[in-house]
mmCIF file of C-alpha atoms in Angstrom:
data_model
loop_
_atom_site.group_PDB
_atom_site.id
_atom_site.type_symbol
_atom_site.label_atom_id
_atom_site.label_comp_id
_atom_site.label_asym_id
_atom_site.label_seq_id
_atom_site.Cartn_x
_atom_site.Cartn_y
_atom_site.Cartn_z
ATOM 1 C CA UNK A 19 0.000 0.000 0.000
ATOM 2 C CA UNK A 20 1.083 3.657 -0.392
ATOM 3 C CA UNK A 21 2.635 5.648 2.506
ATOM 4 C CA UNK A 22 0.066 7.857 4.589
ATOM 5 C CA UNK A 23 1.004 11.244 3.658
ATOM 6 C CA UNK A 24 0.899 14.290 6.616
ATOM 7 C CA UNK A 25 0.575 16.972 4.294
ATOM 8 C CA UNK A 26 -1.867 16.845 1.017
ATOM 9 C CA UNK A 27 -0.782 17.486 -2.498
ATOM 10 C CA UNK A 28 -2.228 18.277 -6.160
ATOM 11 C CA UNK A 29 -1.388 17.459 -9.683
ATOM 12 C CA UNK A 30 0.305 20.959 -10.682
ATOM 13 C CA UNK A 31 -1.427 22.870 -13.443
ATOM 14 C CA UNK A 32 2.584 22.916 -15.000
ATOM 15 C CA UNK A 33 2.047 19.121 -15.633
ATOM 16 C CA UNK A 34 -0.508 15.796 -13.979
ATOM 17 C CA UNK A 35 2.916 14.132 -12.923
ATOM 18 C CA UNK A 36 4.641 17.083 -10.450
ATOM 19 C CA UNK A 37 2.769 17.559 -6.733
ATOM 20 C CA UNK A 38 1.914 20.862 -5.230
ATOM 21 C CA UNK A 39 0.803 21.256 -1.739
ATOM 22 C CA UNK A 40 -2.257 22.105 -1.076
ATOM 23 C CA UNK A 41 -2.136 22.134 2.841
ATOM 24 C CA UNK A 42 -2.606 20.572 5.754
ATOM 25 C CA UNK A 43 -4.807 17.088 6.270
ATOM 26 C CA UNK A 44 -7.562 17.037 9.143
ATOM 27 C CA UNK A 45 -5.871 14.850 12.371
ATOM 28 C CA UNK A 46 -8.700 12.563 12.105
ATOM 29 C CA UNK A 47 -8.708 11.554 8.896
ATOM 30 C CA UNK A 48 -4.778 10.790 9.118
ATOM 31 C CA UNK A 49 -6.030 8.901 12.516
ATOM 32 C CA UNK A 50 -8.535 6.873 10.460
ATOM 33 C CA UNK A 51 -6.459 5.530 7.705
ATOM 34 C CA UNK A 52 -3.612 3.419 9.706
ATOM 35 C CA UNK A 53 -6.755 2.380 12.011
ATOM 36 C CA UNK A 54 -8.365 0.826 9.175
ATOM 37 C CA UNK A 55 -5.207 -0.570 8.076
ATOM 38 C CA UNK A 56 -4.862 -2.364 11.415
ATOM 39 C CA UNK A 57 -8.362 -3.532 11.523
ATOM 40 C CA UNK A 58 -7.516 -5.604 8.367
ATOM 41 C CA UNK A 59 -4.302 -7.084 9.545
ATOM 42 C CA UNK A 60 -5.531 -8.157 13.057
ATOM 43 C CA UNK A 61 -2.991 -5.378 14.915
ATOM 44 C CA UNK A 62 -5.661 -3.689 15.926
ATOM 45 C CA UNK A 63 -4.864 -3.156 19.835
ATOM 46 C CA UNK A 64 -7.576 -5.150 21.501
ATOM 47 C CA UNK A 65 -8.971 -2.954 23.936
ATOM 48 C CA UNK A 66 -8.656 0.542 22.274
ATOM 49 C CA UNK A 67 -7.483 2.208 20.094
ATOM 50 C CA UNK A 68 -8.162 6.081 19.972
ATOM 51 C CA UNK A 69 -7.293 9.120 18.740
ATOM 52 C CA UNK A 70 -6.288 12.334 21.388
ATOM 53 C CA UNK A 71 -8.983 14.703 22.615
ATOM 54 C CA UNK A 72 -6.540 17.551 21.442
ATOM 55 C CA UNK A 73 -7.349 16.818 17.815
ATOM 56 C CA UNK A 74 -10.612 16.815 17.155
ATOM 57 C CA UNK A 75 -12.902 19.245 16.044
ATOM 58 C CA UNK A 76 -11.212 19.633 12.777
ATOM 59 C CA UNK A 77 -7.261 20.442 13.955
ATOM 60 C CA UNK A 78 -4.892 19.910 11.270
ATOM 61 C CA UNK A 79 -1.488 18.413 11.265
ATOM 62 C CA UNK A 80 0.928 20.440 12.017
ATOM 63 C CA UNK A 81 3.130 21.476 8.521
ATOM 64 C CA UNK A 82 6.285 19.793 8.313
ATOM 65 C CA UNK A 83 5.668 17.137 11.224
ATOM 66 C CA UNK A 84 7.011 13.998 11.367
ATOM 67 C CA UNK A 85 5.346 10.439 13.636
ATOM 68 C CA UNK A 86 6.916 8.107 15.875
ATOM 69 C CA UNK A 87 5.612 5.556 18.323
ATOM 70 C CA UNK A 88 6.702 4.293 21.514
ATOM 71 C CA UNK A 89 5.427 1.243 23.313
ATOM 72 C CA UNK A 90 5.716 0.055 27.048
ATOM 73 C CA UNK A 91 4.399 -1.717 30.035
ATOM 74 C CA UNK A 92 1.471 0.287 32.211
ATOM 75 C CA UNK A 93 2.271 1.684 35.152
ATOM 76 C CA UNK A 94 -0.746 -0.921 36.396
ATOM 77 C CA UNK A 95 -1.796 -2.762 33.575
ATOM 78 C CA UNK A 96 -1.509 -3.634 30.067
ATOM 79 C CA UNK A 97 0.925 -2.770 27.420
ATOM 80 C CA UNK A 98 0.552 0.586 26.022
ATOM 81 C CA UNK A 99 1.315 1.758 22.511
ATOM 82 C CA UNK A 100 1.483 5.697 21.979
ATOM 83 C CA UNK A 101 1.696 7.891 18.535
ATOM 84 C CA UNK A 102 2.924 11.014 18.415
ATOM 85 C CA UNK A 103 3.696 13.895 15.995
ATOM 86 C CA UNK A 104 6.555 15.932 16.417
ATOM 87 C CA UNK A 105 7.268 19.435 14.364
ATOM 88 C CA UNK A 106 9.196 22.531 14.556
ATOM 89 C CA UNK A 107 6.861 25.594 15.581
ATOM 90 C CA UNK A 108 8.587 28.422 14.022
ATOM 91 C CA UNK A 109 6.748 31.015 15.740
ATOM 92 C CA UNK A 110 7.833 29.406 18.976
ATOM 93 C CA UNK A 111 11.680 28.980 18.043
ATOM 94 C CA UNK A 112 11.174 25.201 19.422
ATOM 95 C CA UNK A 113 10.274 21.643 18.565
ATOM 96 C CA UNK A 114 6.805 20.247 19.660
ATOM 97 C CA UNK A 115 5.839 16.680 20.665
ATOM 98 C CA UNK A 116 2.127 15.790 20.678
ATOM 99 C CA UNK A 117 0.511 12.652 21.247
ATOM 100 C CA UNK A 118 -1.919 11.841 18.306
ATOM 101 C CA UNK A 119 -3.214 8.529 19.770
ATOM 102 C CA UNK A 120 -3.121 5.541 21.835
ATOM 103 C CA UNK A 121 -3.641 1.801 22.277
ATOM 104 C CA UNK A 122 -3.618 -0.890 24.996
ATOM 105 C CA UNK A 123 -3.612 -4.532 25.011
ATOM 106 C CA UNK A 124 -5.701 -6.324 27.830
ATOM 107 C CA UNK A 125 -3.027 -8.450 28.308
ATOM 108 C CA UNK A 126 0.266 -7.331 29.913
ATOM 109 C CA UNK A 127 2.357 -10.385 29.302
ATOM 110 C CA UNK A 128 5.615 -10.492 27.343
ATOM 111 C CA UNK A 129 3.567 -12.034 23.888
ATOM 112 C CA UNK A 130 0.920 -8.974 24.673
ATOM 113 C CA UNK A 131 4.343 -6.621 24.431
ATOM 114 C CA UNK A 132 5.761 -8.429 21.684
ATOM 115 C CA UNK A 133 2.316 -8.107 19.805
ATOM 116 C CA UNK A 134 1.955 -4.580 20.297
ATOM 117 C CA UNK A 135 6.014 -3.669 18.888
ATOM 118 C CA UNK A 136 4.572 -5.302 15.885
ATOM 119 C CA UNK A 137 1.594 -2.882 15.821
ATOM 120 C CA UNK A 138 3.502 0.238 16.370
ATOM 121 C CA UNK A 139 6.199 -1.624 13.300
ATOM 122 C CA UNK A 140 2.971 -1.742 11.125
ATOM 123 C CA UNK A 141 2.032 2.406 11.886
ATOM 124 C CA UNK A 142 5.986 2.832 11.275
ATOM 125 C CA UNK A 143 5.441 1.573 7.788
ATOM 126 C CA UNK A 144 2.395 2.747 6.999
ATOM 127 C CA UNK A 145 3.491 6.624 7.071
ATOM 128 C CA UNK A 146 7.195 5.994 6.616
ATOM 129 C CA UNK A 147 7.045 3.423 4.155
ATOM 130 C CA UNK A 148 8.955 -0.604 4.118
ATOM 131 C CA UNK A 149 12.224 0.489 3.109
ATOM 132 C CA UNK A 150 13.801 -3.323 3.040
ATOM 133 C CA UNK A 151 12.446 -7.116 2.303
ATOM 134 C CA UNK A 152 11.350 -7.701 6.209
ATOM 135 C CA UNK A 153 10.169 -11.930 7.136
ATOM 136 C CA UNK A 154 6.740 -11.390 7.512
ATOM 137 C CA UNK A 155 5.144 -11.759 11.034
ATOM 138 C CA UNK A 156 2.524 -14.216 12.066
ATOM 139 C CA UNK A 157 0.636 -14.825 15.604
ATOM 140 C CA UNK A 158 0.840 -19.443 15.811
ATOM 141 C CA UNK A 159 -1.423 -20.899 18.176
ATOM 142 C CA UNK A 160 -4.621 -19.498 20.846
ATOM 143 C CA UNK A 161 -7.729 -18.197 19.744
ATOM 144 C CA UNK A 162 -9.223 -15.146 19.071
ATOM 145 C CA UNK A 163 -10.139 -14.041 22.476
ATOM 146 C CA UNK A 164 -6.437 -15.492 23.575
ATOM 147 C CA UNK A 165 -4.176 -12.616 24.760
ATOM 148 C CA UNK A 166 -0.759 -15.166 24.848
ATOM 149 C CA UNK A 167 0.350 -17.047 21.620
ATOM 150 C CA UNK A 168 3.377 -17.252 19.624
ATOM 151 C CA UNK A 169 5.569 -14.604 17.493
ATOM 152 C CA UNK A 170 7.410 -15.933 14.746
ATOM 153 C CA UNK A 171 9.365 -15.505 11.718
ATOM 154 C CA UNK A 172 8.845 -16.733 8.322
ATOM 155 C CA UNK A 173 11.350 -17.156 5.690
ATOM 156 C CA UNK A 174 9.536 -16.847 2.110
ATOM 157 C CA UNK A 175 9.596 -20.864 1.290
ATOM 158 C CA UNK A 176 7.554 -21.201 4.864
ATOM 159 C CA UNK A 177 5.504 -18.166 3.927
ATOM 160 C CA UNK A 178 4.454 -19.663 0.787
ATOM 161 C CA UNK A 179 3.000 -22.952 2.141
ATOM 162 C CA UNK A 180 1.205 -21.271 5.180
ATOM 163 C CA UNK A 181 -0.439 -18.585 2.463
ATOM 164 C CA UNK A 182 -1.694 -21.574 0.172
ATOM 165 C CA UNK A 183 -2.943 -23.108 3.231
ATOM 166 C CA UNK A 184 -4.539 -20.497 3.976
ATOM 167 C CA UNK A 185 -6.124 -19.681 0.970
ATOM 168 C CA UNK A 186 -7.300 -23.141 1.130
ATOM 169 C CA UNK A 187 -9.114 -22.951 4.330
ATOM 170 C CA UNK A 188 -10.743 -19.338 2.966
ATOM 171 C CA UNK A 189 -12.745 -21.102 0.342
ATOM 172 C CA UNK A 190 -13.825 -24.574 2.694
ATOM 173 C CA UNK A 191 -14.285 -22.282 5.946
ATOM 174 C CA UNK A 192 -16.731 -19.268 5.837
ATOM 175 C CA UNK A 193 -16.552 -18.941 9.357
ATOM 176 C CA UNK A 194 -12.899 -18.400 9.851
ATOM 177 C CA UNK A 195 -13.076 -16.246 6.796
ATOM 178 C CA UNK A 196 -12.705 -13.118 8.698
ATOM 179 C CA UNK A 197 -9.534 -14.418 10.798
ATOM 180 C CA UNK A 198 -7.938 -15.942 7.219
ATOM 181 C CA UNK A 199 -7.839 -12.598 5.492
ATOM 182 C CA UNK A 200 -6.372 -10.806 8.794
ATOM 183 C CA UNK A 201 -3.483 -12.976 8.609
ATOM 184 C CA UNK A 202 -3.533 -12.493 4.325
ATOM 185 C CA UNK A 203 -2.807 -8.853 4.710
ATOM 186 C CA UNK A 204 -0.591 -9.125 7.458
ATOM 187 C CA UNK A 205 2.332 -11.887 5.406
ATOM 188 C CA UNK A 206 1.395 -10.167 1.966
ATOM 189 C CA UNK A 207 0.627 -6.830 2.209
ATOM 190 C CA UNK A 208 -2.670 -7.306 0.609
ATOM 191 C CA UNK A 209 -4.811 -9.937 -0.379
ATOM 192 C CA UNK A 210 -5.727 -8.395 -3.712
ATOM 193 C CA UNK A 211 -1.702 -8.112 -4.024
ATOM 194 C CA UNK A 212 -1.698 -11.786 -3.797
ATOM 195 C CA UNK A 213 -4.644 -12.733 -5.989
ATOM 196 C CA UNK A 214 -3.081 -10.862 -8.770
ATOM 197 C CA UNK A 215 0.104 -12.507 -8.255
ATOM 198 C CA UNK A 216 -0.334 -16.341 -8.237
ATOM 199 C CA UNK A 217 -4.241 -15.828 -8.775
ATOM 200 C CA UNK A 218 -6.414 -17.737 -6.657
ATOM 201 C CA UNK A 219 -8.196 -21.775 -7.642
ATOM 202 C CA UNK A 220 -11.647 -21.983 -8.834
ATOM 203 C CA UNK A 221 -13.978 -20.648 -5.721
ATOM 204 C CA UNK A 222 -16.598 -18.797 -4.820
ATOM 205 C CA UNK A 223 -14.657 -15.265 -5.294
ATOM 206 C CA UNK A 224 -16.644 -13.238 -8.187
ATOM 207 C CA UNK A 225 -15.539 -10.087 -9.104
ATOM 208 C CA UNK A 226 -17.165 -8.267 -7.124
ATOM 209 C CA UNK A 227 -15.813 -10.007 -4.175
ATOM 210 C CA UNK A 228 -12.261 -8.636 -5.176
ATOM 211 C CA UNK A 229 -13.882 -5.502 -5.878
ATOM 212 C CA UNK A 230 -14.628 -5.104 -2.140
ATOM 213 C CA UNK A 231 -11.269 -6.660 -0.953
ATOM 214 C CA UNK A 232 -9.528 -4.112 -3.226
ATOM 215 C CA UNK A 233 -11.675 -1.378 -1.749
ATOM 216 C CA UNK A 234 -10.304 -2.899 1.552
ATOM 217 C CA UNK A 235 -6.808 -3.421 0.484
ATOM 218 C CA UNK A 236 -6.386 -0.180 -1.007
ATOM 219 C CA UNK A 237 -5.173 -1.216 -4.476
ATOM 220 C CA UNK A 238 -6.704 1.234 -6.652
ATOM 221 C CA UNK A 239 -5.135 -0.773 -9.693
ATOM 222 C CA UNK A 240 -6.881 -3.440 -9.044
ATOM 223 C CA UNK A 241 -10.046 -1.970 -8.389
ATOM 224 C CA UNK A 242 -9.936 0.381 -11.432
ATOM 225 C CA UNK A 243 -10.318 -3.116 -13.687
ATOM 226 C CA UNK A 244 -12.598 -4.285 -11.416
ATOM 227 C CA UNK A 245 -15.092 -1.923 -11.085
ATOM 228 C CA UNK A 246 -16.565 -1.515 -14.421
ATOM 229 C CA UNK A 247 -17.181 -5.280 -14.427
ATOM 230 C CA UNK A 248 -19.167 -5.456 -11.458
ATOM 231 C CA UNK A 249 -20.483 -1.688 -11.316
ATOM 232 C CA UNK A 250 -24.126 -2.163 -12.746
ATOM 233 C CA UNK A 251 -25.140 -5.075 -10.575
ATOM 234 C CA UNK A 252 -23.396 -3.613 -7.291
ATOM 235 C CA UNK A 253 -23.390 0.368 -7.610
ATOM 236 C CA UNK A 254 -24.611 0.636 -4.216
ATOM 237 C CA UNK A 255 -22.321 -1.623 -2.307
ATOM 238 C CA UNK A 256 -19.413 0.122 -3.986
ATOM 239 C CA UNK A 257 -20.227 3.757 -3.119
ATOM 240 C CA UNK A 258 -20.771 2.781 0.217
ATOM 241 C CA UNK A 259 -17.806 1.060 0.844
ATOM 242 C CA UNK A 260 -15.539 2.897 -1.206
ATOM 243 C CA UNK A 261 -16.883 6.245 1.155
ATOM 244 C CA UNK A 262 -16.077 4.482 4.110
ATOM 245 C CA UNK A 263 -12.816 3.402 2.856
ATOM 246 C CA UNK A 264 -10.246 6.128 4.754
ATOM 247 C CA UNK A 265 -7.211 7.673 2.996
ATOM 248 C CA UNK A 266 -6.913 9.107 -0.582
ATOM 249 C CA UNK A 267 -7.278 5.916 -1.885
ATOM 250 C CA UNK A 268 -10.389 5.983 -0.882
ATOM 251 C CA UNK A 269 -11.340 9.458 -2.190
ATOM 252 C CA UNK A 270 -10.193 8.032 -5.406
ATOM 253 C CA UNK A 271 -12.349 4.415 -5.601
ATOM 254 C CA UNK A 272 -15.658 6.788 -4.819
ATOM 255 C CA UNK A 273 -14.912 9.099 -7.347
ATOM 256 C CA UNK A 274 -14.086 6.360 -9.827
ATOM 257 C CA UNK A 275 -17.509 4.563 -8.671
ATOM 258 C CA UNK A 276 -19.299 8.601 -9.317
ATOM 259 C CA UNK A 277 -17.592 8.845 -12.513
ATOM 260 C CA UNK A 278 -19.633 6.451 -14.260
ATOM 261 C CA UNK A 279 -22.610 8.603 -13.830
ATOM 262 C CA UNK A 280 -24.951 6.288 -12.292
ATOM 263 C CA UNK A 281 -27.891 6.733 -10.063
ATOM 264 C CA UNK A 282 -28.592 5.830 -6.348
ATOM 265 C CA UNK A 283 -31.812 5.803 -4.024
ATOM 266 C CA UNK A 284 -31.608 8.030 -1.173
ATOM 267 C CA UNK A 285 -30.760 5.466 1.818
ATOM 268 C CA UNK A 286 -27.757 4.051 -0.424
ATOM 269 C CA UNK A 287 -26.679 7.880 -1.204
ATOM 270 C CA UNK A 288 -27.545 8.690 2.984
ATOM 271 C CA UNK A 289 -25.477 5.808 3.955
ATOM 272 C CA UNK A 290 -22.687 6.751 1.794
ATOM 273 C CA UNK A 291 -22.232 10.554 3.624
ATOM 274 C CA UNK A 292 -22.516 8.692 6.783
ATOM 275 C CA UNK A 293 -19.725 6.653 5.983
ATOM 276 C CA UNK A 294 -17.509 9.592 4.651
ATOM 277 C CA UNK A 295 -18.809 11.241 8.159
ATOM 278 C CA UNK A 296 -17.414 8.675 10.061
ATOM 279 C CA UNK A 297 -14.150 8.377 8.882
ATOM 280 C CA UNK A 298 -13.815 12.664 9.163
ATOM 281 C CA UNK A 299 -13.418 12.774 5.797
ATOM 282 C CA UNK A 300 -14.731 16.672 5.245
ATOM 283 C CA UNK A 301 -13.659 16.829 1.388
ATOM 284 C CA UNK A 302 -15.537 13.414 0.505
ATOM 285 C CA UNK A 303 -18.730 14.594 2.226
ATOM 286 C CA UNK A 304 -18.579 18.239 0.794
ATOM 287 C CA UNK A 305 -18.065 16.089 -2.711
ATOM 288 C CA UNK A 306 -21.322 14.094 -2.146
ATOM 289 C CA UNK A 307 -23.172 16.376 -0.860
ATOM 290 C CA UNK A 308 -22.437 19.043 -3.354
ATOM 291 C CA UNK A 309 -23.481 16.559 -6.586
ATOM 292 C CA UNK A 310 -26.258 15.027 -4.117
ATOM 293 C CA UNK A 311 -29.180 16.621 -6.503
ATOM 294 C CA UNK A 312 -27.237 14.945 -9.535
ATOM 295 C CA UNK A 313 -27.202 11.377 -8.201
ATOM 296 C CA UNK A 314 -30.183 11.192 -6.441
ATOM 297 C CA UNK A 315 -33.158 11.503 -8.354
ATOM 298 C CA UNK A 316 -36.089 13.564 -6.717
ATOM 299 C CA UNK A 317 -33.971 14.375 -3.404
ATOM 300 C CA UNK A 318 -35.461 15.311 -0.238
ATOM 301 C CA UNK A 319 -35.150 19.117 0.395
ATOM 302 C CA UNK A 320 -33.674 17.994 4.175
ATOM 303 C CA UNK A 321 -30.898 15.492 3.153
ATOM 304 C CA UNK A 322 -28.148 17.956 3.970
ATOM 305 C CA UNK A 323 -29.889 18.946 6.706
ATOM 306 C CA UNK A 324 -30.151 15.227 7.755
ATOM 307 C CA UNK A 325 -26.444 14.672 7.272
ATOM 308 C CA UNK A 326 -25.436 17.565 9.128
ATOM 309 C CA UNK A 327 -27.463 16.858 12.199
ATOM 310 C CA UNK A 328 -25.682 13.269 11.928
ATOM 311 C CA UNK A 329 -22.350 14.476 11.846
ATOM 312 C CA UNK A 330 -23.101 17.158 14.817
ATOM 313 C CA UNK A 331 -22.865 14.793 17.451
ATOM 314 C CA UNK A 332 -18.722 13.173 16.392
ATOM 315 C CA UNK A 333 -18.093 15.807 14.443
ATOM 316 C CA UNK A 334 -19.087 18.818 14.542
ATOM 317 C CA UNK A 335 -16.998 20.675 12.815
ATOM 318 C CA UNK A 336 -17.904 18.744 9.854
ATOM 319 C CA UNK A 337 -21.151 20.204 10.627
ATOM 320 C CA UNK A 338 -20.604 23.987 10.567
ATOM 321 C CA UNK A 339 -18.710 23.129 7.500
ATOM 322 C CA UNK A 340 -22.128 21.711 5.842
ATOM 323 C CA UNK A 341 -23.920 24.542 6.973
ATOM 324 C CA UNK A 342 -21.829 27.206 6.191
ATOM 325 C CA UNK A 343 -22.260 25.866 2.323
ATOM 326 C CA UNK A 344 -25.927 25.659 2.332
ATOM 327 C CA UNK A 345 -28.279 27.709 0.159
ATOM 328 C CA UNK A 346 -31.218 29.531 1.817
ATOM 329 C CA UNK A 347 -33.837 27.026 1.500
ATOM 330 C CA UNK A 348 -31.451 23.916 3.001
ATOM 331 C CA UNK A 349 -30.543 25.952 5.963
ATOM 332 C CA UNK A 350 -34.282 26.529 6.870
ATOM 333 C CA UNK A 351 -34.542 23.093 6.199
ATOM 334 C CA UNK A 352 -31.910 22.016 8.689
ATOM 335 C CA UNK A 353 -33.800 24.293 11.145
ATOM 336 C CA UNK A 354 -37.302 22.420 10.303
ATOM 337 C CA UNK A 355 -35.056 19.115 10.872
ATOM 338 C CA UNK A 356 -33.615 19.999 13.957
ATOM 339 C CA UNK A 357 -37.343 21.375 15.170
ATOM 340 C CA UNK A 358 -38.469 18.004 14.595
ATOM 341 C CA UNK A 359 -35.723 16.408 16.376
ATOM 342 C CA UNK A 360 -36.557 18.203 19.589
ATOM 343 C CA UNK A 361 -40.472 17.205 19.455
#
């Protein structure tokens, strides 16, 4: 997958191939991406996982900042993993360090320690990139709710058999399907990456099954020949995971899903700005919202309305943003809405 980036940047108008910037991301949408990214490896820490109060409400990365993680024991209990951004304030003459987020394990064993270093490894690479060929990690033995088991090493001949194994036990095992493809995109980066690569025995993957794994994945190659194969059956299920889906890759699948110009009921167009709201992804729901009328045939006059009084609660700043971008009639609207609301 591509490196997060901490600052954003546009094809220049001097040519599609150089970058400009074009400022700073929102702290919560950086938060969201390597969350999501965890959530699909199983490195997710198992108790939380959660971004610091001192971001929200819309604060922006710093310019120029740079991430690092540290993990140790608790004081009491648990192993701790903390992310923080660190950046030279010029206007203070000094360098800052701010925590962005943390995790903790329930278990405070050495495997629960061991675990977690290979969580805060995984955030390392995910902004800064896997500058080397690294053995892959795996977690042998326990089950799910097990907080112990066993770190090891693969080389790439042991790698090999334990993927086709596992690709194996994917198609004959529905219910450990979920488990399977954690421990896919932890040894190969991707499923999709692998699928493409040695391609996968006669199943029950369609199409639009990789569709959604490459939505997961995030490899926009993959789902740019993808999606206009499965796009007229499964419109819906691709907007709204594609919205959902944090990072620019994201951004990019949902725009490649608009792009075709098709047309979506209002739940399946709700749901989508819901999921965009969620991940505190202000630029994706601006973009929906603003070519709402042109995708949704016959909409109601309170959908923005409806979205922003969804996104007031988490995110309010997402909120005033809708609001400030209203037209007359959809902020009286919003005030009907929120009228209702209180009756």
């Amino acid at each position: 997958m591509n490196v997060i980036e901490l600052e954003r940047r546009t094809p220049s108008e001097a040519g599609p191939r150089k970058l400009e910037y074009a400022g700073q991301p929102v702290a919560q949408e950086v938060f969201e991406e390597p969350k999501h990214r965890l959530e699909g490896m199983g490195h997710l820490p198992d108790e939380y996982f959660l971004m610091d109060d001192h971001w929200r409400d819309g604060r922006e990365i710093p310019k120029d900042a740079d991430i690092f993680c540290t993990t140790d024991y608790g004081a009491s209990e648990g192993v701790y993993l903390d992310v923080y951004l660190k950046w030279y304030d010029e206007s203070q003459k000094r360098s800052i360090t701010q925590k962005l987020a943390t995790g903790k394990t329930l278990g405070e064993n050495g495997n629960d320690l061991d675990r977690m270093f290979l969580t805060a490894a995984a955030i390392t690479k995910a902004f800064h990139g896997d500058h080397a060929t690294h053995a892959r990690h795996m977690k042998i033995g326990g089950v799910e709710e097990d907080t112990g088991g066993t770190v090891v090493h693969l080389s790439q001949q042991e790698q090999k058999a334990v993927i086709e194994a596992l690709m194996e036990q994917r198609e004959r095992q529905e219910q450990a399907m979920g488990q399977t493809e954690q421990l896919l995109r932890r040894m190969t980066g991707s499923i999709t990456e692998y699928v493409n690569t040695v391609g996968m025995r006669p199943l029950r993957m369609s199409d639009f099954d990789k569709a959604i794994l490459a939505i997961q994945d995030g490899e926009m190659s993959a789902f740019q020949v993808l999606c206009p194969k499965v796009l007229t059956e499964h419109a819906d299920d691709l907007l709204t995971a594609a919205a959902g889906r944090p990072g620019n890759v994201g951004a990019r699948m949902m725009a490649l899903v608009l792009a075709n110009d098709v047309r979506f009921s209002e739940e399946i167009y709700r749901t989508a700005c819901q999921n965009a709201v969620d991940i505190s992804d202000a630029n994706r729901v601006h973009l929906l919202l603003a070519a709402a009328d042109h995708y949704v045939p016959q909409l109601s006059p309170s959908f923005h309305g409806e979205i922003a009084s969804y996104a007031h609660s988490d995110h309010c700043y997402i909120a005033k943003e809708i609001i400030k971008r209203c037209g007359e009639e959809q902020i009286a609207e919003i005030g009907r809405a929120s009228c209702r609301e209180r009756v």
